[in-house]
Amino acid sequence: MKSGVVNKIQQLVKFEKNMDIYVNAIRVIGQLCKRSVDRTKEIIKLVGIPWFLEIIDSDSEARVNAAQYCLQVILNTFSGMDTKKDTKPDPTLCEQYKSEIDTLLTCLTYSITNRVITGLARDAIIELIMRNCHFSSLNWAERFVEIRGLHRLLEVCSELEEYKYESAMNITESSRTVAAACMARIYENMYYEQAREKFHSQVDDFVKDKLLTPDLESKVRVTVAITSLLRGPLDVGNYIISKEGIMEMILVMAQTDDPLQQKVACECLVAAASKKDKARTIINKGVDILKSLYASKNDAVRVRALVGLCKIGSFGGDDASIRPFADGSTKKLAEACTKFLVNPAKDKDMRKWAAEGLSYLTLDADVKESLVDNKLAIQSLIELAKSGDQSCLYGVVTTLVNLCNAYEKQELMPEMLELAKFAKHHIPEQHELDDPDFVNKRLTILCKAGVTTGLVALAKTESHNSRELIARVFNAICSLQDLRGIVVQQGGAKVLIPLAVEGTNNGKKQAAQALARIGITINPEVAFPGQRNLEVVRPLIALLHPDCTALENFEALMALCNLAGMNETTRNRILKEGGLAKIEHYLYEDHVMLTRAAAQCICNLVQSEEVVKAFEGNNDKTKYLYLLCQEEDVDTVMAAAGALCVLTSISKGCCRKLLDLNSWVESLRCLLANPNNEIQYRGVYMLYNIINGDRDTAAKIFETDVMEILMALTKLDNPEIKKAQEYAEKCLQTAENLGVIRKPDEGALSASIQEEQIIEEEED
């Protein structure tokens, strides 16, 4: 800093044409600002906030990303947050540097509607606000509404790429989607009535301002803005569209001869038909209009009208008994969508709308089967996903969720089902093509077609609901063991970790379960190389929660077991995340598979010194493992005995604890006389550890019939138990060396044999 490096970088980027050098210069500034408030304040003083807004203004994605990251680092430094997800700000720092944070975010808010910046820069600025406005981060949503930031977002939402006028803004294909997601995020923070009223009031003002001027531009822009509201804060969108005259205006626009008005009206009708009551209204008032628009010569209008018809035709969901249109209509609509999707002559906008149409129609199982058999359509869908265009996100991902049957299904209790039948209430019916065999076939086709690469491209979205949908598709694919390798190969495991850390609760759970499934089947060193094997620990431990299903618990335990077997660093991370207590909880479950998985996990964890210390403490952990050796499940006994072998080889304290148990002899007998060779070997090995160098313990053990069991074991003629026999001899030798037992002389031995023979003769 003293050498004037910041000023030199500032001068450099003024004239630098090489983009790599430019981007690296921005990154240097970002690193200088990291975790140092003094340096950050000095840098802002030297270059000024406008400089940061200048460097973010570019058509180069790398430069925009670097500048966006640099601004986020500055906000993190002032607030005490970290660039990693799920970190909370420090309230003291936030209060101390409130004016700096406010100034920076206010400048960003005013830049949203800057007419001269690029579309990429605008998207990056909106994303920064979306990331920091939430109450879980800088809690800036209310301030954003106060300074009329909402009005600026609505201005972006009302822009159309194909409709340019004098003061039009530069926007990307994703701009309206990003702005809608940002409004939804802000509306989440309006958690009390007064705040929601302010939000509604600003939206009302925007709509009134636009409708005061009766020209075409105002009507088009207000309709486009309402569409964005319906795709973002849905409640607000429904509130606006239900106001007197709004729906009528949209229906009138749809009936004009102007393709632009027809197009935006269609889009709005599609977005409005999200709820059943609205869908019914549109069925009553708008179906004929949509049908006439579908006959239009303009493809852009046709495809939007088609999507409207698709959405209305699908409001029965996956219930095979509800059909809003005549039989066969849904299939015809799907064929029309597929034609738009696979036609290479059509632009991406057409294919995006075709995908959205299919996202509604694929709730029908017949459509799922016909679509998945069309290789060109599936490939086109995946190519659309690979583009990473956020405006394509909903249509593509929802279609994939439907094809995989990855949507949330309501479980119907048999009693409730009978009650519904008795009350003559409608009961949803499942289509025969939604049976597991058909679903698995569809999953295999999608995965082998490369759907993972498309999901990886779309996973960068900030929308939590979209992230949940992506996680659902990943989890559905990972439910089939044969497909997990393909998911890892195509980068799925890498994006699943952030999906499991940030998003909706269901989304995080779905992503974590997919990670667990990968961790069970594939070597964690391959699936989660380097730092990733540490990052995956927290999502897996989150699945060890009582609210999760037994299957999710079991899969998490199995994956953690494999991770615990990797290295000491990973084991320490499991302990640091509070994993030991959560894993131990499942040892006490009345469920064989959960107990087994927990015991296997503990077996790998006891290689850690910290875990050994925990078992040495004033508790009954070691004793309970010993009790598990009497279980009927072979794998549970093997895991518990394995853990005890490690503990007894390291800790004499753990050895003595075993003999405090009332039934210690029974557990020892279960191990030494076990028909399973591996368990028997573990039992003998553990016994050797217990008596080795401890005469008192050895004497207590050899007072029982243990010596006879060991003697019998050494005399068995079975090459498969050679290891167990070696340790049995070692045990006897150790006991002899300690003076606990001694070998009988030959005379005494023959006398005892003669005595046995006499007894046998008398019995005969």
mmCIF file of N, CA and C in Angstrom, residues 704-713:
data_model
loop_
_atom_site.group_PDB
_atom_site.id
_atom_site.type_symbol
_atom_site.label_atom_id
_atom_site.label_comp_id
_atom_site.label_asym_id
_atom_site.label_seq_id
_atom_site.Cartn_x
_atom_site.Cartn_y
_atom_site.Cartn_z
ATOM 1 N N THR A 704 -12.996 -67.287 34.526
ATOM 2 C CA THR A 704 -14.187 -67.805 33.822
ATOM 3 C C THR A 704 -13.773 -68.941 32.882
ATOM 4 N N ASP A 705 -14.685 -69.325 31.998
ATOM 5 C CA ASP A 705 -14.400 -70.425 31.065
ATOM 6 C C ASP A 705 -13.692 -69.953 29.799
ATOM 7 N N VAL A 706 -13.127 -68.745 29.822
ATOM 8 C CA VAL A 706 -12.462 -68.195 28.640
ATOM 9 C C VAL A 706 -11.280 -69.057 28.219
ATOM 10 N N MET A 707 -10.518 -69.579 29.223
ATOM 11 C CA MET A 707 -9.349 -70.399 28.888
ATOM 12 C C MET A 707 -9.765 -71.637 28.089
ATOM 13 N N GLU A 708 -10.862 -72.295 28.513
ATOM 14 C CA GLU A 708 -11.334 -73.488 27.805
ATOM 15 C C GLU A 708 -11.709 -73.156 26.357
ATOM 16 N N ILE A 709 -12.358 -71.968 26.178
ATOM 17 C CA ILE A 709 -12.752 -71.562 24.808
ATOM 18 C C ILE A 709 -11.504 -71.354 23.951
ATOM 19 N N LEU A 710 -10.493 -70.680 24.539
ATOM 20 C CA LEU A 710 -9.250 -70.432 23.800
ATOM 21 C C LEU A 710 -8.530 -71.739 23.473
ATOM 22 N N MET A 711 -8.482 -72.653 24.445
ATOM 23 C CA MET A 711 -7.830 -73.959 24.229
ATOM 24 C C MET A 711 -8.528 -74.703 23.089
ATOM 25 N N ALA A 712 -9.861 -74.702 23.139
ATOM 26 C CA ALA A 712 -10.627 -75.397 22.094
ATOM 27 C C ALA A 712 -10.369 -74.771 20.726
ATOM 28 N N LEU A 713 -10.255 -73.444 20.713
ATOM 29 C CA LEU A 713 -10.022 -72.717 19.464
ATOM 30 C C LEU A 713 -8.683 -73.093 18.836
#
